[in-house]
Amino acid sequence: MFPSCSLLLGTLRGISIIVPLPSSSCTGVPRNVNMEKLQTGYLFPEIGMRESEHTQKYPHARLIRLGIGDTTEPIPDIITSAMAEHVYALSTVKGYRGYGAEQGNMELRMAIAETFYRNLGVKGNEVFVSDGAQCDISRLQQLLLGSNVSMAVQDPSFPAYIDCGVIVGRAGNFQEKTGTYDNIVYMKCGPENNFFPDLSTTSRTDIIFFCSPNNPTGYAASRQQLQQLVDFAKANGSMIIYDSAYAAYVTDDSPRSIFEIPGAKEVAIEISSFSKFAGFTGVRLGWTVVPEELLYSNGFPVMKDYNRIVCTCFNGASSVAQAGGLACLSKEGYQALTTVVDYYKGNAEILVDAFSSLGLKAYGGKNAPYVWVHFPGMSSWDVFNEILEKTHIVTIPGRGFGPGGEGYVRVSGFGHRERILEASMRLKNLYK
Amino acid sequence: MFPSCSLLLGTLRGISIIVPLPSSSCTGVPRNVNMEKLQTGYLFPEIGMRESEHTQKYPHARLIRLGIGDTTEPIPDIITSAMAEHVYALSTVKGYRGYGAEQGNMELRMAIAETFYRNLGVKGNEVFVSDGAQCDISRLQQLLLGSNVSMAVQDPSFPAYIDCGVIVGRAGNFQEKTGTYDNIVYMKCGPENNFFPDLSTTSRTDIIFFCSPNNPTGYAASRQQLQQLVDFAKANGSMIIYDSAYAAYVTDDSPRSIFEIPGAKEVAIEISSFSKFAGFTGVRLGWTVVPEELLYSNGFPVMKDYNRIVCTCFNGASSVAQAGGLACLSKEGYQALTTVVDYYKGNAEILVDAFSSLGLKAYGGKNAPYVWVHFPGMSSWDVFNEILEKTHIVTIPGRGFGPGGEGYVRVSGFGHRERILEASMRLKNLYK
C-alpha cells in the first residue's frame, strides 16, 4: 500500500546499507522532497557540535568561542528594569495583558520607525515586530513569497537565506562540485570586487537577499553601491530583502538602512533585529519593514499579504521582549547600548590587529562585529581545525557561508574583553 | 516585460474597477497564488475589527468581550517572580545568557515531559519548545511537510489549520457554495455524531488535524474515540497532528494527550501551549512533541527533519518565557495555575447555564473554556450580530470555524467573574 518502509543505516564503501522495517512501523506520509535536498545540518548547530567534541577531547583546555555570533555583555539595567516591571504587572489585575497585536505594540512600532528610520518616511504601520530576524527570514521566504519565485544571494552569505529557500522548494539539486544549488543565483562578493556583486553579469531574479553590514564578511555597502543595487532591482522588477541586523555597528557614513536610498521603498523589504544591537539573542525581538509602496507585479500591495501571514501564522513577539525593546529605544537605553556596541567593535579591532600581525588580510571589524580573515589557497575547514587544535579558539569556516567563503574564516568580536585579549595573544602565536 | 501593473480599486455592480499604474510602480514579482486563494481576513483580527466598529457605534456601551479566547486573570506571583529573576540576571556578568538551544532549554523540555506525559514514554529530546502553538502549526504545516501532502480537519475547527494549509499550497479552489476548499477533507463534528467524525466514510489523507478538547466546540474526545482515531491513522498510514492546547481544562477522564492511546507515538505529533494553561497568551510559550517512533513512508524519522526546521527557521522561544514556563511546572506554580483554570471553568459553567435558561443547547464548558451554543436554522453571523446589538457581548460566529459551525456561536469563558455574571444576566434577557 505504501512505498517501501526501510531504514538507511549508512553507507559502506559507497553501498547503502538499508534495513527493511515492518511496514506497520512507517506512516504512509512521504518525506518532504525539499528537506531531502538540504545538505548536512544547519551551520551553527554543526559548529556547536564541533565545539563539544573538542571540549571532550581537551577537557582542560580553556576554549574561547568566537564562532557563533552570540552576545556576551550584560543588558543595561534600564532595559531589564522595564522588562521586570512589565513582568510583575502581569501578576496584577490591572496590569495583566493577554494577546497583543500580532504586528506588535503600536508604541514600539512607532519608536522603531522614529529611531531607525527618522526622515526616511517609514511609518509605524509599516513596521512588523517579530521574535527575531531569523524567524522573519523563514516567514518571508516560506510563507509570503512561496516556491514559484527565483532568488539570488550574496556569496558568502548567512546560510538561512539559502536553506529556507531550499525548504520552500525554490532550489534545484545541490551540485557537489560547485557547492551550489541549481536555480539559486550566487552573487560573489570578495575583496576583488570590493565585496559588492558585479551586477552587470548578474541574472535577474524575483528576490535578492542582501545583508549589510554583511554577515559574514563584515563589509558595509557604500551609498553608491546600494544605489546601484536599488537601480538594478528597479530595472529588473526584483524585490530586495535587505538584512540590516548589524546596522548599529556602522561606524562610517555607510547607510544603516536600505531606505536611505531614494526609490528603495518601491523595491525593498528590510529585516532587522534587537539581537546584536541590544544583546537580545536570548530575549528574542526583531522587526521587518514592509513599505506600503512595494507592489507585486499585479499591483497588489505586498504589505497586505505580509499582514495576513503575520496574523495567521504568528501571534506577536513576547510582550516582555517588547517592553524591553521599547526601553532600548528610550534616550537612556539607546545611549547605554551604544556603549556595549562600541565595546564589541573594540574587540573586533583587537582581532583584526592580531590577524594582521600574522601577515594575513583581515576584513570587516569596522562596521560589524565580525572579522573575515583570508587564508589564500587553504581550505576553510582545515583552517578552522588548525586554529581550534592549536589555540582552542572556535571560529567559523567561511565555506559554511557558501562556496564564496572558501579560504576564509569568520571570527566573532562578541566576548568579554579579557577573553578577546587572550584570544589575540594565542592567535599571534599561531604560527610560532 | 512584466505582467500588467494595475490596481484593483473594488467592484461596482459586479464590474471590477481597475486603474492601470505606471509600470515602474510595480515589481515584477508575482503574488503568491496561494495567498490569492485565502478567503477574506484571518478570523480573529476580523472579530477585533467588528468589536472596534461596535464601540464606535455605541461609545457608551459597556462591551463584554467573549470572542477571542484571551486570558484575563493575573499570572501567579511565583511564575512572574521567576521571570523577573531571570530578567534581572541578564544585567549581570554572571547571569547574562545569549542564544539558548533552538529546541528549548533541556531542563524545561524534561519538565514538560515529566509533567504532561508522565508514564507515557515521552522523552525530553522529543519535546521542542516553541513560542506558541499557532507558530508551531505554521512551522509544521508549512515547513516540515510541504505542499505535496493531503490533509483533513475537523469541521468546525481552529481556522489556522486550513489557512496555513492554503498558504502552503495544499488547497484547491474555494467553493463559495459549500464554504470549503477543494482537496481538503472536512470531517464533520457535531452533536449528531457525538462531536467525533464518522471515520468509516472519511477519505484517507496524509495528515489529520485533530484538536481535543476542541476549539471551538469545547468537546473532549473520549479514550475510545481517540483509539479509533489512532487505529484509523495506522490503517491508512496517516499522521495525526494533535492539538492539546486546552488539555489543562479536562475535568473528566478524557485523555489529556494523544500519547495516552497505545500506538499513538507511531502516528502522531502533539502541539500544545502555555497560553491557556498559564495565561501566557502575551508571554508566548508552547511546545511540540515529535516522537522518535514517527517515521515517513521511507523510514526517515520525522523528528530529524523537525529538528532541522527548528534549527534553521527558529532561534528558540524567549529565554524569559522559558524561565516562566519552568516555574509553571514547579509544584507550587502548577497548583496555583490549577486554581486559575478552575476559575475559567466556573465562568464557562455560568455561561452554559445562561444559554440553557433560554432553552438553547449549550455544548462544551466542562472540559474546555469554550461554550458552543446551537441556534438551529439560524445564520451564525446573524446570531453574532444580534447578540452584539442587543447585549453588547462579543462572541464568535461558528461559521468562522468552517461550514460545520453554521448555526452556532462560540462563547469564551475567559473573563473576570463579575463581567461573566453581568454577561450571563444580559444573555438571560436576550429574548425578553
Coordinates of C-alpha atoms in Angstrom, one line a residue, chain A residues 31-32 35 38 42 167, chain B residues 102-104 109 125-145 239 241 269-272 286-292 294 296 300-314:
Chain A
R31 CA 9.1 12.9 3.4
N32 CA 9.1 16.5 2.0
M35 CA 14.0 18.6 3.1
L38 CA 19.2 20.1 2.3
Y42 CA 22.4 23.8 9.7
I167 CA 13.0 24.1 2.3
Chain B
E102 CA 16.9 26.2 19.4
Q103 CA 14.8 23.3 20.7
G104 CA 14.5 24.9 24.2
R109 CA 11.9 20.1 27.9
N125 CA 14.5 15.3 23.5
E126 CA 11.1 14.6 21.9
V127 CA 9.8 17.9 23.2
F128 CA 10.5 21.0 21.1
V129 CA 9.8 24.3 22.9
S130 CA 8.1 27.0 20.8
D131 CA 6.8 30.5 21.0
G132 CA 3.2 29.2 20.9
A133 CA 1.0 26.6 19.3
Q134 CA -0.1 28.8 16.4
C135 CA 3.5 29.4 15.3
D136 CA 4.2 25.7 15.5
I137 CA 1.1 24.9 13.4
S138 CA 2.5 27.1 10.6
R139 CA 6.0 25.6 11.1
L140 CA 4.7 22.1 11.0
Q141 CA 2.3 22.7 8.2
Q142 CA 4.4 24.8 6.0
L143 CA 7.9 23.9 6.5
L144 CA 8.1 20.4 7.6
L145 CA 5.5 18.6 5.5
M239 CA -0.1 11.2 10.5
I241 CA -1.3 16.5 14.3
I269 CA 2.7 14.7 16.7
E270 CA 1.2 16.7 19.6
I271 CA 1.2 20.5 19.7
S272 CA 0.5 22.3 23.0
G286 CA 4.3 26.4 23.7
W287 CA 5.8 23.1 22.7
T288 CA 5.5 20.2 20.2
V289 CA 6.2 16.6 20.8
V290 CA 7.6 14.7 17.9
P291 CA 8.1 11.1 18.9
E292 CA 11.2 9.2 17.8
L294 CA 7.2 8.6 14.0
Y296 CA 8.0 8.9 7.0
F300 CA 13.2 8.5 7.8
P301 CA 12.4 9.9 11.3
V302 CA 10.1 12.9 11.2
M303 CA 11.9 14.2 14.3
K304 CA 15.2 14.7 12.4
D305 CA 13.5 16.9 9.9
Y306 CA 11.6 18.7 12.6
N307 CA 14.9 19.4 14.4
R308 CA 16.4 20.7 11.2
I309 CA 13.4 23.1 10.7
V310 CA 13.6 24.3 14.2
C311 CA 17.4 25.0 14.0
T312 CA 17.1 26.7 10.6
C313 CA 13.9 28.7 10.9
F314 CA 13.6 29.5 14.6

